[in-house]
Amino acid sequence: MKKLSDERLLELGLNPKLMPAHVAIIMDGNGRWAKKHGALRSIGHRAGVNRLREIIRFSSDAGISALTLYAFSTENWKRPDSELAVLFGLLIEYFNGEIDELDENEVCIRAIGELSAFPDEVRSAVENAEARTRRNKGLKLNIALNYGAQLEILRAVRALCKSAIESGELPTQADFENALYTAGLPELDLLIRTSGEMRLSNYLLYQAAYAELYFTEVLWPDFTKSEYIRAIAEFQRRNRRFGGVE
Ligand code: IPE
Ligand code: IPE
Ligand code: MG
């Protein structure tokens, strides 16, 4: 829930009237961060998880309504089993460990992606967090897990084909958007990617149509609240025309 006053946001260099409603983050660079510190990749992933609290907290306090985080892509199954095991272990630990605080802060957690592919323990930690926070009215925190935009679109098309066959009616744009995982969320305003890569890696391809893109060299484990504020301030300086004129 919004805790920061407009005065406080202004002190932080943010315009309270131009806050993004929906922010998405491609949290990239854990492996490179580990390498830079002469540590194992698993240490980088842990450092990445430790970044979450501050970023989620600030989103909630600043009154951002939705935050959609890329935690595991449909392509990440290509990683060695040992790394997958580390990632799954961290997911379980994260959901079980943070749930109380997230719940207290009225955060509503939802996973987007094909959860069925994960081991039972991961699935139940995520589903438990979803169930406990379902009625919360604060920040909508969406965690993309085994998410891929191409699969999301294909899944929507298949569902719409089925209902079109049954009803004999063709779907509208609204029907299509309602068949995506992001149904009901505000339009995506700002998409951040850390670690210097300039690609979307199969993230929110439909939803990013008019999102402002922000790329930073900063590696995810170093993405502090002040880096986040810098990204939002840059977003607020952009001139969004949506195809029109000023
Ligand atoms: C992002 O960090 C975390 C996941 C994709 C799960 P990476 O593990 O991709 O880090 P780099 O890109 O190797 O530095
Ligand atoms: C994107 O990062 C996925 C997540 C951050 C979860 P990757 O590290 O998997 O992306 P590529 O391989 O560099 O495109
Ligand atoms: Mg990466």
Coordinates of N, CA, C and O and ligand atoms in Angstrom, one line a residue, residues 27-33 41 45 70-72 76 79 83 87 195 197 219, ligand 1:
M27 N 15.3 -9.7 -14.4 CA 16.4 -9.6 -13.4 C 17.6 -10.4 -13.9 O 17.7 -11.6 -13.6
D28 N 18.5 -9.8 -14.6 CA 19.5 -10.6 -15.3 C 20.9 -10.2 -14.7 O 21.1 -9.0 -14.3
G29 N 21.8 -11.1 -14.7 CA 23.2 -10.8 -14.4 C 23.7 -11.4 -13.1 O 24.8 -11.1 -12.6
N30 N 23.0 -12.3 -12.5 CA 23.4 -13.0 -11.3 C 24.7 -13.8 -11.5 O 25.6 -13.8 -10.7
G31 N 24.8 -14.4 -12.7 CA 26.0 -15.3 -13.0 C 27.2 -14.4 -13.1 O 28.3 -14.7 -12.6
R32 N 27.1 -13.3 -13.8 CA 28.2 -12.4 -14.1 C 28.6 -11.7 -12.8 O 29.8 -11.4 -12.5
W33 N 27.6 -11.4 -11.9 CA 28.0 -10.8 -10.6 C 28.8 -11.8 -9.8 O 29.8 -11.4 -9.2
R41 N 28.1 -19.5 -9.2 CA 26.9 -18.9 -9.7 C 25.7 -19.0 -8.6 O 24.9 -18.1 -8.6
H45 N 23.0 -16.1 -7.5 CA 21.5 -16.2 -7.5 C 21.0 -15.8 -6.1 O 19.9 -15.2 -6.0
Y70 N 10.6 -11.3 -13.9 CA 11.0 -12.5 -14.6 C 12.0 -13.3 -13.8 O 13.1 -13.0 -13.6
A71 N 11.5 -14.5 -13.3 CA 12.3 -15.3 -12.4 C 12.9 -16.5 -13.1 O 14.0 -17.0 -12.7
F72 N 12.1 -17.1 -14.0 CA 12.5 -18.3 -14.7 C 11.8 -18.4 -16.0 O 10.6 -18.4 -16.1
N76 N 15.1 -21.3 -19.7 CA 16.1 -21.6 -18.6 C 16.2 -23.0 -18.3 O 17.2 -23.4 -17.6
R79 N 19.6 -24.9 -18.7 CA 20.8 -24.8 -17.7 C 21.1 -26.2 -17.1 O 20.2 -27.0 -17.1
E83 N 22.4 -26.2 -11.5 CA 21.9 -24.8 -11.4 C 20.4 -24.8 -11.2 O 19.9 -24.0 -10.4
L87 N 18.3 -23.0 -8.2 CA 17.2 -22.0 -8.4 C 15.9 -22.5 -7.7 O 15.2 -21.7 -7.1
S195 N 21.9 -5.7 -16.4 CA 23.1 -6.5 -16.9 C 23.5 -6.2 -18.3 O 24.4 -6.8 -18.8
E197 N 22.2 -6.5 -21.3 CA 21.7 -7.2 -22.5 C 20.6 -6.3 -23.1 O 19.7 -5.9 -22.4
L219 N 24.3 -5.0 -12.7 CA 23.9 -6.4 -12.6 C 22.8 -6.5 -11.6 O 22.8 -5.7 -10.6
Ligands
IPE1 C1 19.4 -14.2 -14.1 O1 20.8 -14.2 -13.9 C2 18.7 -15.2 -13.3 C3 18.0 -16.2 -14.1 C4 18.0 -16.2 -15.4 C5 17.4 -17.3 -13.4 P1 21.6 -15.1 -14.9 O2 21.9 -16.5 -14.3 O3 21.1 -15.2 -16.3 O4 23.0 -14.3 -14.9 P2 24.0 -14.2 -16.1 O5 23.3 -13.7 -17.3 O6 24.6 -15.5 -16.4 O7 25.0 -13.2 -15.7

